[in-house]
PDB file of C-alpha atoms in Angstrom:
ATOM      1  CA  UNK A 389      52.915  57.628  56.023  1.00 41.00           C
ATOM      2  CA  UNK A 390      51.654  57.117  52.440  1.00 50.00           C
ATOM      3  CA  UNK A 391      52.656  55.064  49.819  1.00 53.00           C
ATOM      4  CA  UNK A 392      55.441  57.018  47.424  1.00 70.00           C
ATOM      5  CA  UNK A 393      53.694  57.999  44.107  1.00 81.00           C
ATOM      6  CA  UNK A 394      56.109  58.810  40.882  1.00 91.00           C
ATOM      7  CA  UNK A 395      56.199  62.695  41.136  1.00 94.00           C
ATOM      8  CA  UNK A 396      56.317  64.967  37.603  1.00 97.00           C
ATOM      9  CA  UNK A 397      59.047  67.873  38.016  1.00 97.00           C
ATOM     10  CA  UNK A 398      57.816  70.707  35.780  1.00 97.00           C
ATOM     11  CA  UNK A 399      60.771  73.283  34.843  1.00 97.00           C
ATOM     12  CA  UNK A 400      58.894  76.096  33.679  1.00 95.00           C
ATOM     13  CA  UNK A 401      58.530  79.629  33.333  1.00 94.00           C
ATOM     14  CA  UNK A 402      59.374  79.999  29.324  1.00 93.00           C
ATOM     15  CA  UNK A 403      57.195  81.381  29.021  1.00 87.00           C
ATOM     16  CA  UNK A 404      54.684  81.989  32.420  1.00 91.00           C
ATOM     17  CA  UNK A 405      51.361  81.312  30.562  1.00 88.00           C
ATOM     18  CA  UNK A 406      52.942  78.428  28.719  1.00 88.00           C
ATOM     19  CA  UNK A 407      53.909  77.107  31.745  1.00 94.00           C
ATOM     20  CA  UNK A 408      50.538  77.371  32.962  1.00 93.00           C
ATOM     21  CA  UNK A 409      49.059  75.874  30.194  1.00 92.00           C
ATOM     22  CA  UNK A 410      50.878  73.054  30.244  1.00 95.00           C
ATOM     23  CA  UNK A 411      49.731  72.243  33.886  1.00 96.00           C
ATOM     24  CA  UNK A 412      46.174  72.747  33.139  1.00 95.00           C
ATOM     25  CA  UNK A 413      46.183  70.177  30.093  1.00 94.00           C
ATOM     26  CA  UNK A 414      47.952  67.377  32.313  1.00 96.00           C
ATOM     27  CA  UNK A 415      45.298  67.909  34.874  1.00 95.00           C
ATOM     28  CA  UNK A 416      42.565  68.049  31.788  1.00 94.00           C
ATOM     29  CA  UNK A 417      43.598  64.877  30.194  1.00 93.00           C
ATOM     30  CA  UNK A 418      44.780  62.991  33.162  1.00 92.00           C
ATOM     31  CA  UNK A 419      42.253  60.138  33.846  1.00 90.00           C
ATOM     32  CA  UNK A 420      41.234  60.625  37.008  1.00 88.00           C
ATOM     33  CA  UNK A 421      37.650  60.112  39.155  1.00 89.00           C
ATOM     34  CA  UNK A 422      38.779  62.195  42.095  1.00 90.00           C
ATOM     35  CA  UNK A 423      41.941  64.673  43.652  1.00 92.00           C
ATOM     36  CA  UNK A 424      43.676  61.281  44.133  1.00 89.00           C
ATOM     37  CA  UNK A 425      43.891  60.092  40.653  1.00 89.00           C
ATOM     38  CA  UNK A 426      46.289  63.417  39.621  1.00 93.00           C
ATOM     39  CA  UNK A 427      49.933  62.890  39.376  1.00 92.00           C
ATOM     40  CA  UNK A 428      51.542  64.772  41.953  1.00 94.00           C
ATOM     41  CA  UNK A 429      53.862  67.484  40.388  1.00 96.00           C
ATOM     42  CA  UNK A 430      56.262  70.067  41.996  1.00 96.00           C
ATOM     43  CA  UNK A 431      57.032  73.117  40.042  1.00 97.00           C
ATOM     44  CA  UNK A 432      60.084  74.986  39.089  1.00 96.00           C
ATOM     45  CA  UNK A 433      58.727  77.891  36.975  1.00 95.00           C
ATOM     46  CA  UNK A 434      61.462  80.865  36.908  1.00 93.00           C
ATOM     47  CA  UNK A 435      60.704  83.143  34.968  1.00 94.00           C
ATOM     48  CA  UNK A 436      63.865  85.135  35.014  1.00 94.00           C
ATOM     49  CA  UNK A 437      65.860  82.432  32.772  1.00 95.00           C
ATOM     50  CA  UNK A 438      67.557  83.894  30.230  1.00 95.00           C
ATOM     51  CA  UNK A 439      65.521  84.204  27.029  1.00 93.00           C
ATOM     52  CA  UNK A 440      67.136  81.062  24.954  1.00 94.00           C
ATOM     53  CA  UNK A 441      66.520  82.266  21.244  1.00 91.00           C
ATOM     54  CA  UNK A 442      68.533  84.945  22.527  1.00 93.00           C
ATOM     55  CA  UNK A 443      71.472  82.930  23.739  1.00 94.00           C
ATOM     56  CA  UNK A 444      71.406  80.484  20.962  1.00 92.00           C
ATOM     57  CA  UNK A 445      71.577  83.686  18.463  1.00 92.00           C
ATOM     58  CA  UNK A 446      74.747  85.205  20.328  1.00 93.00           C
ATOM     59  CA  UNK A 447      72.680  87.617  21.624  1.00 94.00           C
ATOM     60  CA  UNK A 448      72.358  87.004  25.634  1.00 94.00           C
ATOM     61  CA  UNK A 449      73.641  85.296  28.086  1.00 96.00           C
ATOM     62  CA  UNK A 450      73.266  81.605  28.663  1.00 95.00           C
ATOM     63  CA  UNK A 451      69.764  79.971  29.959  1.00 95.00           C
ATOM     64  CA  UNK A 452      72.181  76.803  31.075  1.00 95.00           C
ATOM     65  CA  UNK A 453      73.102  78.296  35.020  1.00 95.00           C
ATOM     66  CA  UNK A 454      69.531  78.867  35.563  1.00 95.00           C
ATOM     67  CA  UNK A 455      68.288  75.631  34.134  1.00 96.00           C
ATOM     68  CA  UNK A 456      70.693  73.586  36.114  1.00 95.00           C
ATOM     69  CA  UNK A 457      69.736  75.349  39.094  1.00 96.00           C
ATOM     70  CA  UNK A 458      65.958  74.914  38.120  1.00 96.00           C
ATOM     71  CA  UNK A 459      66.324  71.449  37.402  1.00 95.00           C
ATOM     72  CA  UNK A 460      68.794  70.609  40.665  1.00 95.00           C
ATOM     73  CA  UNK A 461      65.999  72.123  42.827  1.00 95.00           C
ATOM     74  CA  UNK A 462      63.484  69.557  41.147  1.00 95.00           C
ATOM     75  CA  UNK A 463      65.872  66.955  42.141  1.00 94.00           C
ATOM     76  CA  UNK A 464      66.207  67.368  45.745  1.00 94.00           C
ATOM     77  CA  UNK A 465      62.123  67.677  45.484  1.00 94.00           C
ATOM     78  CA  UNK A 466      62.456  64.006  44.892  1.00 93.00           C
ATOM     79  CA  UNK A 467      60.659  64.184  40.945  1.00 95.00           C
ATOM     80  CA  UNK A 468      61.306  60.868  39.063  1.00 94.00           C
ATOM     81  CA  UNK A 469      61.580  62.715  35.877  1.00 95.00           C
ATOM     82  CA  UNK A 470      61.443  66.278  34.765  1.00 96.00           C
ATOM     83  CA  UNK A 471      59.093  67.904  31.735  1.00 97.00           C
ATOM     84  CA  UNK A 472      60.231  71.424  29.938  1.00 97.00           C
ATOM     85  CA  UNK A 473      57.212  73.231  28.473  1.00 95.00           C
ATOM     86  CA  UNK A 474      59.628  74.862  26.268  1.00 94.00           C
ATOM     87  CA  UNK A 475      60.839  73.970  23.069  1.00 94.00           C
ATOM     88  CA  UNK A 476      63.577  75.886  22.527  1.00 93.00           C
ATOM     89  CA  UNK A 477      65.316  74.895  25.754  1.00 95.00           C
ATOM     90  CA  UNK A 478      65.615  71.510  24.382  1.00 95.00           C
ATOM     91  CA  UNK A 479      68.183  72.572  23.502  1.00 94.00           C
ATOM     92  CA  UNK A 480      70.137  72.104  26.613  1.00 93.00           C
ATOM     93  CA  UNK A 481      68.241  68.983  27.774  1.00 89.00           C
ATOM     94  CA  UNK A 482      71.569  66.879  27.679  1.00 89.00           C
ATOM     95  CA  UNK A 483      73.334  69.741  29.930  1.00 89.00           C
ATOM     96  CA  UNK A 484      70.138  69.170  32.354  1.00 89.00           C
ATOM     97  CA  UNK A 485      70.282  65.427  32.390  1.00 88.00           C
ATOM     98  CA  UNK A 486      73.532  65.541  32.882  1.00 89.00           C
ATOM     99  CA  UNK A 487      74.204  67.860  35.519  1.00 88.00           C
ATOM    100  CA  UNK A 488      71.699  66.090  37.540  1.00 89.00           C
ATOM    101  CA  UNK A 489      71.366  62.421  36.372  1.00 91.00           C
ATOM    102  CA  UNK A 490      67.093  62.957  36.269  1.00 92.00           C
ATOM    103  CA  UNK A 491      65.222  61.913  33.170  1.00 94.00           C
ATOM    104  CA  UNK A 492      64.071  65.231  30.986  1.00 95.00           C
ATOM    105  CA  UNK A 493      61.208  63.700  28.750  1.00 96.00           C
ATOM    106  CA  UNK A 494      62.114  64.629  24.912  1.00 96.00           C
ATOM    107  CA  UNK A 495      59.301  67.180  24.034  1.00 96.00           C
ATOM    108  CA  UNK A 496      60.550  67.144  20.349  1.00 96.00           C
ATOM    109  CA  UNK A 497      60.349  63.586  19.503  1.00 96.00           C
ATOM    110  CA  UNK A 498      56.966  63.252  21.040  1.00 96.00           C
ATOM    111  CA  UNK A 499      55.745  66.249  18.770  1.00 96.00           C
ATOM    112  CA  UNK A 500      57.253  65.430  15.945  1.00 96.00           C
ATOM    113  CA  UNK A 501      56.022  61.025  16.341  1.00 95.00           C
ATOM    114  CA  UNK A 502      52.258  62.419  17.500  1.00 95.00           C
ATOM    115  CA  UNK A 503      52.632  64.653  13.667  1.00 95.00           C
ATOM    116  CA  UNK A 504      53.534  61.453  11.702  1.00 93.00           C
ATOM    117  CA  UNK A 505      51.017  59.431  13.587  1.00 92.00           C
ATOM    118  CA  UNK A 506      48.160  62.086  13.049  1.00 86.00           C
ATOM    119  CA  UNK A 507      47.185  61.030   9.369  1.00 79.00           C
ATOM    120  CA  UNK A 508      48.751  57.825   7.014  1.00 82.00           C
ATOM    121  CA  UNK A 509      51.485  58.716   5.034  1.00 89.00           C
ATOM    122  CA  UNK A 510      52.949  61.645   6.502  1.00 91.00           C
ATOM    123  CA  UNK A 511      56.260  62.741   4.626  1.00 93.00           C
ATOM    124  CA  UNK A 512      56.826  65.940   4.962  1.00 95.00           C
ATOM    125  CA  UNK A 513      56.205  67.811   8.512  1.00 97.00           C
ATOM    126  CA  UNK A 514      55.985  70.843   8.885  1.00 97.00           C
ATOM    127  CA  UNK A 515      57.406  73.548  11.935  1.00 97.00           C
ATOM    128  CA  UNK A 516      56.081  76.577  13.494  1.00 97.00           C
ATOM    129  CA  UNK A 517      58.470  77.537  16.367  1.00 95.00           C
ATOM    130  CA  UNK A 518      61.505  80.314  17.577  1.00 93.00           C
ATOM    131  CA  UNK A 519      64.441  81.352  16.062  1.00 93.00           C
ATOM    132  CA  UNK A 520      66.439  79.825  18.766  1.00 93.00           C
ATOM    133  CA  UNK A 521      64.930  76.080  17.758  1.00 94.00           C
ATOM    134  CA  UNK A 522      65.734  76.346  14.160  1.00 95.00           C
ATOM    135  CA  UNK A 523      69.199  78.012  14.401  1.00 93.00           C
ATOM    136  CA  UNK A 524      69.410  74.571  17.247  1.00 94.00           C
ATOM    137  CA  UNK A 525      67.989  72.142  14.310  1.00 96.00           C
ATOM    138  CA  UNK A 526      65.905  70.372  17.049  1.00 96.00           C
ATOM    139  CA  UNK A 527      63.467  69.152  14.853  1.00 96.00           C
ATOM    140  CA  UNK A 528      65.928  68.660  12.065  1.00 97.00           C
ATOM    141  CA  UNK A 529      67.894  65.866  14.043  1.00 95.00           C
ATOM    142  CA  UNK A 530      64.786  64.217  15.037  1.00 95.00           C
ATOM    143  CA  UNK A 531      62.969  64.283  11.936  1.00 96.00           C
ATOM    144  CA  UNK A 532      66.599  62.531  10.877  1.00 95.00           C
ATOM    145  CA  UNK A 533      65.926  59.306  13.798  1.00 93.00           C
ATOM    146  CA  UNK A 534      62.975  59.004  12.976  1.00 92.00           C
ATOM    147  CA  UNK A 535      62.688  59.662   9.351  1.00 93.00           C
ATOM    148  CA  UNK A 536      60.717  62.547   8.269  1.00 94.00           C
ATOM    149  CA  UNK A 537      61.334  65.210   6.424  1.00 96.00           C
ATOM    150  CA  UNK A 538      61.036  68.690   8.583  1.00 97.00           C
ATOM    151  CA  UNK A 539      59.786  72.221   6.629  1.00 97.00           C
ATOM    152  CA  UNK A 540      60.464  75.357   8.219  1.00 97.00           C
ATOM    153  CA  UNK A 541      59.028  78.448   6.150  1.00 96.00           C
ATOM    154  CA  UNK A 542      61.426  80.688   4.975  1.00 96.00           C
ATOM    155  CA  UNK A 543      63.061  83.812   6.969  1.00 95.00           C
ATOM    156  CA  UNK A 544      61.072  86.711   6.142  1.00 96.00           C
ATOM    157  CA  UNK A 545      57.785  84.729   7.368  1.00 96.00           C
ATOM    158  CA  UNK A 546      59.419  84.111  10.282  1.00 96.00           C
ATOM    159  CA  UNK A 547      60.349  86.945  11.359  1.00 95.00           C
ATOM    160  CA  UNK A 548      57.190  88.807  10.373  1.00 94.00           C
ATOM    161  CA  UNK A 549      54.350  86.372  11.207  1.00 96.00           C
ATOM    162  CA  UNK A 550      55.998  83.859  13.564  1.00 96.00           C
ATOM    163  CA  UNK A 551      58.502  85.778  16.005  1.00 94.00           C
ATOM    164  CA  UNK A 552      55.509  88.369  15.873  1.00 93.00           C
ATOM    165  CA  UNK A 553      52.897  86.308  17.120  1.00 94.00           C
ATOM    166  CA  UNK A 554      55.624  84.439  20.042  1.00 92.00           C
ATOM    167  CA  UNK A 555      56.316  88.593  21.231  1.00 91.00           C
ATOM    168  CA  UNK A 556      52.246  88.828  20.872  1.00 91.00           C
ATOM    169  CA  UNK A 557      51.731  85.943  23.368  1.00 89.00           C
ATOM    170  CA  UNK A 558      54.249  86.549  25.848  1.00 86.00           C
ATOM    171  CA  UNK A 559      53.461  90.001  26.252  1.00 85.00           C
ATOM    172  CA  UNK A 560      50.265  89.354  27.214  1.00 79.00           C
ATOM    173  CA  UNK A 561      48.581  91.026  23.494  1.00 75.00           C
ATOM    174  CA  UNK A 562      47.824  87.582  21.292  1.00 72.00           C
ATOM    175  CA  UNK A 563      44.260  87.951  19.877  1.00 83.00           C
ATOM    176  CA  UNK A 564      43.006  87.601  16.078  1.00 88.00           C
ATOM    177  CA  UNK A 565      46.384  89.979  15.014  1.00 91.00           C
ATOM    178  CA  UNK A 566      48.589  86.864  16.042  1.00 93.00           C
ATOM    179  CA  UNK A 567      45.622  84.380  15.167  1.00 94.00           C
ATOM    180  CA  UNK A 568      46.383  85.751  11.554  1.00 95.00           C
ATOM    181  CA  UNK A 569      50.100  85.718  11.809  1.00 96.00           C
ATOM    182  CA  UNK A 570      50.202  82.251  12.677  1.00 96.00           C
ATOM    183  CA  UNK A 571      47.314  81.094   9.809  1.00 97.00           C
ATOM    184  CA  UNK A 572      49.314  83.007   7.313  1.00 97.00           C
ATOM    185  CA  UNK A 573      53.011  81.135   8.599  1.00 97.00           C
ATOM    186  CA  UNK A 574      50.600  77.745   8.478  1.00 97.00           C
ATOM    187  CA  UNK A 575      49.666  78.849   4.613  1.00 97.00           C
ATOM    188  CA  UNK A 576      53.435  78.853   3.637  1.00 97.00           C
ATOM    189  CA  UNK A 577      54.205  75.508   5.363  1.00 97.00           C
ATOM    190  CA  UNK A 578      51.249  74.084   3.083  1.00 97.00           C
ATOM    191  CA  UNK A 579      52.275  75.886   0.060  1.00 97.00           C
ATOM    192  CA  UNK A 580      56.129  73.925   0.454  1.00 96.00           C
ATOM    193  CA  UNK A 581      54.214  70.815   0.585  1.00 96.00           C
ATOM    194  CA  UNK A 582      53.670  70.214   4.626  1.00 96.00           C
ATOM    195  CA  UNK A 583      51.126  67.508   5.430  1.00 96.00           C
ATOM    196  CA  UNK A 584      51.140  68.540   8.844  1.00 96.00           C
ATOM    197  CA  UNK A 585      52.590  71.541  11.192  1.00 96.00           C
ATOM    198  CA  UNK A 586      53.593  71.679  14.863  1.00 97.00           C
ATOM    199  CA  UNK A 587      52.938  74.163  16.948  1.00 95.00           C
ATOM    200  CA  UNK A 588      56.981  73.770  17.982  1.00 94.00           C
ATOM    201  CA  UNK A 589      56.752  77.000  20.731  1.00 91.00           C
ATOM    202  CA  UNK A 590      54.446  76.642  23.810  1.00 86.00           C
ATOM    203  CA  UNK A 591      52.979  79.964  22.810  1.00 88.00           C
ATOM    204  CA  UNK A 592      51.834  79.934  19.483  1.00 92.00           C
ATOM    205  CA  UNK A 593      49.225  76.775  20.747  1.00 88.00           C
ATOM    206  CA  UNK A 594      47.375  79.881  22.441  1.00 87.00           C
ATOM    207  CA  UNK A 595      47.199  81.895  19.076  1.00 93.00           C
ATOM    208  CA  UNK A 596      46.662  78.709  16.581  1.00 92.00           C
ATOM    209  CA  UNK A 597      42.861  77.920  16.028  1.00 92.00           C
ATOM    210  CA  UNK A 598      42.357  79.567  12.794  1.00 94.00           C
ATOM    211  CA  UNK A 599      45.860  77.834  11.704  1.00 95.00           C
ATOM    212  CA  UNK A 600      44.739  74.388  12.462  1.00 94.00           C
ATOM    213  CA  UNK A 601      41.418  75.112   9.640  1.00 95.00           C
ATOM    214  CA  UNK A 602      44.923  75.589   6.978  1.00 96.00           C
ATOM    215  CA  UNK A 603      46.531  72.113   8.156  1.00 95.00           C
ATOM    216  CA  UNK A 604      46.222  69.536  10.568  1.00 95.00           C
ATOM    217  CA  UNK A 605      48.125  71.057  13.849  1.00 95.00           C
ATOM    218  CA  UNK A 606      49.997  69.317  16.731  1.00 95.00           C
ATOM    219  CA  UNK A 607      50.235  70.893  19.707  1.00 93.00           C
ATOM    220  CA  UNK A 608      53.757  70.657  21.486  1.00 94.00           C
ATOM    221  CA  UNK A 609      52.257  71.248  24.633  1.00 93.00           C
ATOM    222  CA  UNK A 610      49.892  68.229  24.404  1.00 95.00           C
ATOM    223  CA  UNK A 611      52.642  65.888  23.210  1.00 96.00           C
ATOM    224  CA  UNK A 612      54.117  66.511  26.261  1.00 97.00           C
ATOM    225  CA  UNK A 613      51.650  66.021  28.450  1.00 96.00           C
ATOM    226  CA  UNK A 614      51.325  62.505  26.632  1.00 96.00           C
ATOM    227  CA  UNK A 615      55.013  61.907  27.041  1.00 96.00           C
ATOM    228  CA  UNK A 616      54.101  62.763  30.979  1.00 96.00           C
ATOM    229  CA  UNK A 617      51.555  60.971  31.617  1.00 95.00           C
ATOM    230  CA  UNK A 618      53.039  57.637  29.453  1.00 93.00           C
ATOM    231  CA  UNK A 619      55.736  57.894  31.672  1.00 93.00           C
ATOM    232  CA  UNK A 620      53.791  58.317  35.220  1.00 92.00           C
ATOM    233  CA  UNK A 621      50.009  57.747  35.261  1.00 78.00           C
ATOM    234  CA  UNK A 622      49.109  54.145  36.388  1.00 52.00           C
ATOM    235  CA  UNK A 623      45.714  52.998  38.296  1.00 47.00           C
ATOM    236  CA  UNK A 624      44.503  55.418  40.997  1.00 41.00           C
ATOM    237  CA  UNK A 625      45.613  54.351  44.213  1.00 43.00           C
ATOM    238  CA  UNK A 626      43.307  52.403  46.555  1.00 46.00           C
ATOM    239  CA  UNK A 627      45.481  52.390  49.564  1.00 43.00           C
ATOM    240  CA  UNK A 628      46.620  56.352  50.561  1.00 38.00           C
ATOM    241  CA  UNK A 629      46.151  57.114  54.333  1.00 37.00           C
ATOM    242  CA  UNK A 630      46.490  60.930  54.321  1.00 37.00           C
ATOM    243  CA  UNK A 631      46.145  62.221  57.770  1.00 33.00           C
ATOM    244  CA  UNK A 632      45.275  65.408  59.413  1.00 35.00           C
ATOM    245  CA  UNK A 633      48.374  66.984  59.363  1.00 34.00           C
ATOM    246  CA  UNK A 634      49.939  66.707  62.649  1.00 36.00           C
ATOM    247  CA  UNK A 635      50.976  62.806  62.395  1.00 33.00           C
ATOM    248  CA  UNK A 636      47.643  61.933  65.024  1.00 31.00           C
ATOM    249  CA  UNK A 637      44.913  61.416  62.459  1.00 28.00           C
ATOM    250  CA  UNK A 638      45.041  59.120  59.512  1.00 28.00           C
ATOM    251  CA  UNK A 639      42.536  57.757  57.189  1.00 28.00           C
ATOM    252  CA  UNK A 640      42.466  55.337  54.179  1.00 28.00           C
ATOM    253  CA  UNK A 641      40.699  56.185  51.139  1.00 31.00           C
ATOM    254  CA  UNK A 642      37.465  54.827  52.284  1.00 32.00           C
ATOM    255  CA  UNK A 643      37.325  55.027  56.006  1.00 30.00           C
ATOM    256  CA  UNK A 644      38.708  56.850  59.176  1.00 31.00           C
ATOM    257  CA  UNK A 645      39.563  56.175  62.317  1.00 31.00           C
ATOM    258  CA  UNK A 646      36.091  55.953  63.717  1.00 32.00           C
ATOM    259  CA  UNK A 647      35.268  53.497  60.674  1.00 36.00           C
ATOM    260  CA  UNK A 648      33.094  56.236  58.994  1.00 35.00           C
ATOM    261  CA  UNK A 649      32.930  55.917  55.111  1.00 38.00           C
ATOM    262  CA  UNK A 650      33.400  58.825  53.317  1.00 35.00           C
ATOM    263  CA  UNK A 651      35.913  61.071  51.415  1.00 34.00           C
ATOM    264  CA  UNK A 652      39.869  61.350  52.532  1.00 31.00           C
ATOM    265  CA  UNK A 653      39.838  63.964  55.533  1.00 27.00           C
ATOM    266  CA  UNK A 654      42.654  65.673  54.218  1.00 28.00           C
ATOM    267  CA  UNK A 655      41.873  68.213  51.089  1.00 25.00           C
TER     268      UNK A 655
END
């Protein structure tokens, strides 16, 4: 047996490169010498959800069955809280929570706090993200507990530059046409007096370098991997005895059996 570690439930698949760039930035910025150090995560990443602008818009059917479902399978997983690289379904984050009583760390807030915190005296912050999240006025309500003011550009950029570059991304296309969309949507933010944008869709971080040389950008994706890892990481454990599998063979993180020194046995 090994000591129980505080397990990350991902609920994922909105989009499948999102969700896979999320991963990859908790394991990047997770402070870790060794395998060991990593917080142990189980994954939920469907990506047959129903698209949740499209829902929120009247347009589809809703992402909620699917979610719960996502979310319940997390549960019985045993996850001590549960992260959605996805914006937009935020929100249904209080029909998640409470269909299954698990903690579902608030991407938005942790955005929209890491955009006030990135420079003194930031007023006015401003939003790159889906229809779906503005129609929901996620960042809206908490710019409101927070207090900040929240900028969204107007309708015709998004729909043009915005919405554009999110299709771009998740059909696999991005490159500099959606680099250009998203530096151009950046440009109107700035012209209505943003002192900061977020990158408020898990997509548009893939498509947003020449955007963040417009304004200072926050990346969504990496304020949730900070809420994560506030949440879970503590010191590397000291004391795991994996073993070999078949409950005969166990080891400490130092030593085996036979007292040799040396690296866990299991990999």
């Amino acid at each position: 047996m090994r000591r129980r570690r505080p397990t990350l439930g991902i609920l994922g698949g909105m989009g499948p490169l999102a969700t896979a760039d999320f991963y990859r930035r908790l394991v990047e910025r997770t402070p870790a010498a060794g395998d060991q150090g990593h917080l142990p995560v189980v994954m939920c990443a469907d990506p047959g959800v129903p698209d949740r602008t499209a829902a929120l818009l009247g347009k589809g059917p809703s992402p909620v069955p699917a979610l719960v479902e996502g979310a319940r399978w997390l549960q019985r997983a045993g996850v001590s809280c549960i992260a959605v690289p996805c914006n937009t379904a935020h929100a249904y984050v209080q029909q998640l929570s409470g269909a299954t009583g698990v903690e579902v760390l608030d991407m938005i807030e942790a955005a929209l706090r890491a955009a006030v915190e990135r420079a003194a005296g930031v007023e006015r912050v401003g939003i790159l993200s889906t229809q779906g999240t503005r129609l929901a006025r996620l960042y809206e309500r908490a710019g409101d507990r927070i207090g900040v003011e929240v900028v969204q550009v107007s309708g015709r950029v998004q729909r043009e530059y915005v919405d554009g570059a999110i299709r771009a991304v998740k059909g696999g296309a991005g490159g500099e046409l959606a680099e250009g969309w998203i530096a151009s949507a950046a440009e109107a933010l700035r012209d209505q007096g943003a002192q900061v944008a977020i990158a408020a869709c898990t997509e548009i971080p893939l498509v947003s370098r020449a955007a963040a040389r417009v304004l200072p950008l926050v990346d969504s994706t990496e304020a949730l991997v900070d809420a994560a890892l506030s949440r879970l990481s503590g010191p590397e454990p000291e004391d795991l005895v994996p073993g070999d599998g078949d409950g005969r063979l166990f080891s400490s993180a130092r030593t085996n059996l036979a007292g040799c020194e040396g690296p866990n046995l299991r990999r």
